Tab-separated table of C-alpha atoms in Angstrom:
chain	number	residue	atom	x	y	z
L	1	UNK	CA	94.896	4.205	2.943
L	2	UNK	CA	92.730	6.321	3.298
L	3	UNK	CA	89.823	5.517	6.445
L	4	UNK	CA	86.673	4.906	5.580
L	5	UNK	CA	82.888	3.651	6.738
L	6	UNK	CA	79.519	2.583	5.233
L	7	UNK	CA	77.265	4.951	5.443
L	8	UNK	CA	75.370	1.781	7.946
L	9	UNK	CA	77.737	2.717	10.151
L	10	UNK	CA	76.089	5.866	10.966
L	11	UNK	CA	72.970	5.277	10.378
L	12	UNK	CA	70.988	5.946	13.027
L	13	UNK	CA	66.681	6.120	14.041
L	14	UNK	CA	64.455	7.480	16.088
L	15	UNK	CA	60.641	7.271	16.714
L	16	UNK	CA	58.764	9.329	18.632
L	17	UNK	CA	54.961	9.376	19.251
L	18	UNK	CA	52.977	12.859	18.752
L	19	UNK	CA	51.789	14.266	22.010
L	20	UNK	CA	49.151	17.034	21.929
L	21	UNK	CA	52.096	19.087	23.621
L	22	UNK	CA	54.215	18.613	19.858
L	23	UNK	CA	51.481	20.317	18.409
L	24	UNK	CA	49.991	23.794	16.881
L	25	UNK	CA	47.128	25.656	16.474
L	26	UNK	CA	46.779	23.743	13.322
L	27	UNK	CA	46.770	20.650	15.296
L	28	UNK	CA	49.893	19.237	13.546
L	29	UNK	CA	53.630	18.908	14.560
L	30	UNK	CA	55.372	21.771	15.491
L	31	UNK	CA	57.798	22.166	12.773
L	32	UNK	CA	60.305	23.371	15.196
L	33	UNK	CA	60.235	19.970	17.455
L	34	UNK	CA	60.318	18.450	14.317
L	35	UNK	CA	63.387	20.103	13.669
L	36	UNK	CA	64.819	19.439	17.421
L	37	UNK	CA	64.582	16.041	16.884
L	38	UNK	CA	65.643	16.276	13.093
L	39	UNK	CA	69.539	17.921	14.851
L	40	UNK	CA	69.487	15.596	17.283
L	41	UNK	CA	69.118	12.408	14.848
L	42	UNK	CA	72.108	14.067	12.774
L	43	UNK	CA	74.096	14.270	14.958
L	44	UNK	CA	74.195	11.198	16.625
L	45	UNK	CA	74.613	9.568	13.003
L	46	UNK	CA	78.276	12.634	11.947
L	47	UNK	CA	79.232	11.191	15.904
L	48	UNK	CA	78.694	7.331	14.977
L	49	UNK	CA	81.264	7.779	11.694
L	50	UNK	CA	83.783	10.058	13.038
L	51	UNK	CA	84.090	8.549	16.411
L	52	UNK	CA	84.284	11.822	18.155
L	53	UNK	CA	82.443	14.895	19.216
L	54	UNK	CA	80.316	16.896	15.544
L	55	UNK	CA	79.292	20.232	15.923
L	56	UNK	CA	75.965	21.378	13.760
L	57	UNK	CA	78.110	23.363	11.214
L	58	UNK	CA	74.587	23.961	9.119
L	59	UNK	CA	71.502	22.092	9.178
L	60	UNK	CA	71.413	23.053	4.880
L	61	UNK	CA	67.800	22.176	4.223
L	62	UNK	CA	64.733	20.375	5.696
L	63	UNK	CA	61.044	20.906	3.195
L	64	UNK	CA	58.485	19.774	5.115
L	65	UNK	CA	56.290	17.802	2.510
L	66	UNK	CA	53.951	16.608	4.816
L	67	UNK	CA	51.511	17.674	8.021
L	68	UNK	CA	52.439	15.203	10.931
L	69	UNK	CA	49.287	14.367	13.418
L	70	UNK	CA	48.303	13.202	16.539
L	71	UNK	CA	47.379	9.668	15.343
L	72	UNK	CA	50.719	9.344	13.919
L	73	UNK	CA	54.157	8.335	14.953
L	74	UNK	CA	56.950	9.793	13.261
L	75	UNK	CA	60.093	8.101	13.032
L	76	UNK	CA	63.673	10.096	11.111
L	77	UNK	CA	66.454	8.046	9.806
L	78	UNK	CA	69.962	9.684	9.729
L	79	UNK	CA	73.033	8.589	7.855
L	80	UNK	CA	76.195	10.218	6.669
L	81	UNK	CA	75.960	10.621	2.652
L	82	UNK	CA	79.092	12.678	1.753
L	83	UNK	CA	82.587	13.458	3.442
L	84	UNK	CA	85.343	16.217	3.162
L	85	UNK	CA	88.076	16.512	4.827
L	86	UNK	CA	86.224	17.454	8.963
L	87	UNK	CA	82.844	17.799	7.235
L	88	UNK	CA	80.124	15.311	6.896
L	89	UNK	CA	77.326	16.263	5.269
L	90	UNK	CA	73.773	14.455	7.415
L	91	UNK	CA	70.395	13.137	5.746
L	92	UNK	CA	67.430	12.724	7.762
L	93	UNK	CA	64.485	11.186	6.001
L	94	UNK	CA	61.646	11.512	8.202
L	95	UNK	CA	58.398	9.132	7.806
L	96	UNK	CA	55.410	9.724	9.280
L	97	UNK	CA	52.488	6.518	9.555
L	98	UNK	CA	48.775	6.010	10.831
L	99	UNK	CA	49.220	4.447	14.254
L	100	UNK	CA	45.487	3.549	12.982
L	101	UNK	CA	46.528	2.637	9.599
L	102	UNK	CA	49.706	1.492	9.545
L	103	UNK	CA	49.823	3.687	6.344
L	104	UNK	CA	53.323	5.751	5.994
L	105	UNK	CA	54.400	8.147	3.452
L	106	UNK	CA	57.934	10.696	3.651
L	107	UNK	CA	56.749	13.790	5.987
L	108	UNK	CA	59.930	15.627	5.332
L	109	UNK	CA	62.928	15.470	4.179
L	110	UNK	CA	66.707	17.825	5.628
L	111	UNK	CA	70.298	17.880	4.794
L	112	UNK	CA	72.953	19.054	7.959
L	113	UNK	CA	76.352	19.595	7.805
L	114	UNK	CA	78.924	18.625	11.033
L	115	UNK	CA	82.484	18.989	11.337
L	116	UNK	CA	84.287	16.493	13.400
L	117	UNK	CA	86.373	17.689	16.305
L	118	UNK	CA	88.813	17.174	18.799
L	119	UNK	CA	88.772	17.363	22.882
L	120	UNK	CA	90.314	21.078	21.811
L	121	UNK	CA	87.914	22.198	19.416
L	122	UNK	CA	90.428	21.811	16.495
L	123	UNK	CA	88.383	20.018	13.420
L	124	UNK	CA	89.911	16.508	12.327
L	125	UNK	CA	90.085	14.560	8.880
L	126	UNK	CA	87.329	12.509	8.524
L	127	UNK	CA	86.925	8.427	7.448
L	128	UNK	CA	85.680	8.784	3.728
L	129	UNK	CA	82.310	7.649	3.176
L	130	UNK	CA	80.802	4.230	1.426
L	131	UNK	CA	77.564	3.330	0.207
L	132	UNK	CA	76.522	0.689	-0.858
L	133	UNK	CA	72.190	1.160	-1.904
L	134	UNK	CA	70.961	2.814	-4.597
L	135	UNK	CA	69.769	5.496	-1.877
L	136	UNK	CA	72.882	5.887	-0.428
L	137	UNK	CA	74.922	6.071	-4.208
L	138	UNK	CA	72.539	8.612	-5.364
L	139	UNK	CA	73.185	10.879	-2.147
L	140	UNK	CA	76.208	11.081	-2.518
L	141	UNK	CA	76.568	11.103	-6.268
L	142	UNK	CA	74.971	14.224	-5.643
L	143	UNK	CA	77.102	15.819	-2.698
L	144	UNK	CA	79.881	17.416	-3.865
L	145	UNK	CA	76.907	19.444	-6.072
L	146	UNK	CA	75.824	19.974	-2.340
L	147	UNK	CA	78.953	21.228	-0.634
L	148	UNK	CA	79.540	23.611	-3.428
L	149	UNK	CA	76.286	25.502	-2.694
L	150	UNK	CA	76.635	25.520	0.573
L	151	UNK	CA	79.972	26.777	0.077
L	152	UNK	CA	78.818	29.634	-1.992
L	153	UNK	CA	75.993	30.184	0.526
L	154	UNK	CA	77.875	30.378	4.365
L	155	UNK	CA	80.474	33.213	2.214
L	156	UNK	CA	77.088	35.494	0.626
L	157	UNK	CA	75.945	35.583	4.658
L	158	UNK	CA	79.465	36.534	5.946
L	159	UNK	CA	78.870	38.951	3.326
L	160	UNK	CA	75.755	39.382	4.484
L	161	UNK	CA	76.263	40.067	8.404
L	162	UNK	CA	78.555	43.082	7.664
L	163	UNK	CA	75.533	44.536	7.370
L	164	UNK	CA	73.512	43.868	9.896
L	165	UNK	CA	74.112	45.894	12.839
L	166	UNK	CA	73.955	44.900	16.056
L	167	UNK	CA	72.425	48.024	18.054
L	168	UNK	CA	68.877	46.748	19.372
L	169	UNK	CA	66.357	48.774	18.594
L	170	UNK	CA	65.539	49.969	22.430
L	171	UNK	CA	68.988	51.087	23.270
């Protein structure tokens, strides 16, 4: 029987406060700072799912929906939504909470792909993922389509890379 794990077994959470050093010139959280949080929490979810080392294969999307302000806490929830043979799609939901009013909203969403590796950096098979909630089922059911889009985009990126030069302008 194929090994499988429930989505809830990979769920991971991170909450951070927005400090003055974390904001840009618009006085909102730096997008790059949020992307670092996203990659961090997504890698934890992927590792919990396969219980081995993982590498980020791609950040498939990061959609910034609302600004995150210095008066906010930013909470990230991540979990594996879909699996291939050695790859896992991880979804990250970013919730902002105004610490004065308690008002919450979805500030960003993201999909990333991770690959499971053994100690020799060889890919290993990952367990299938089993959704239980409606949110998990919706994300799981649309996972194959996103995987096909990733595959196509990756092939196009490889073709595109052949046009690019490696010589720097100052050389």
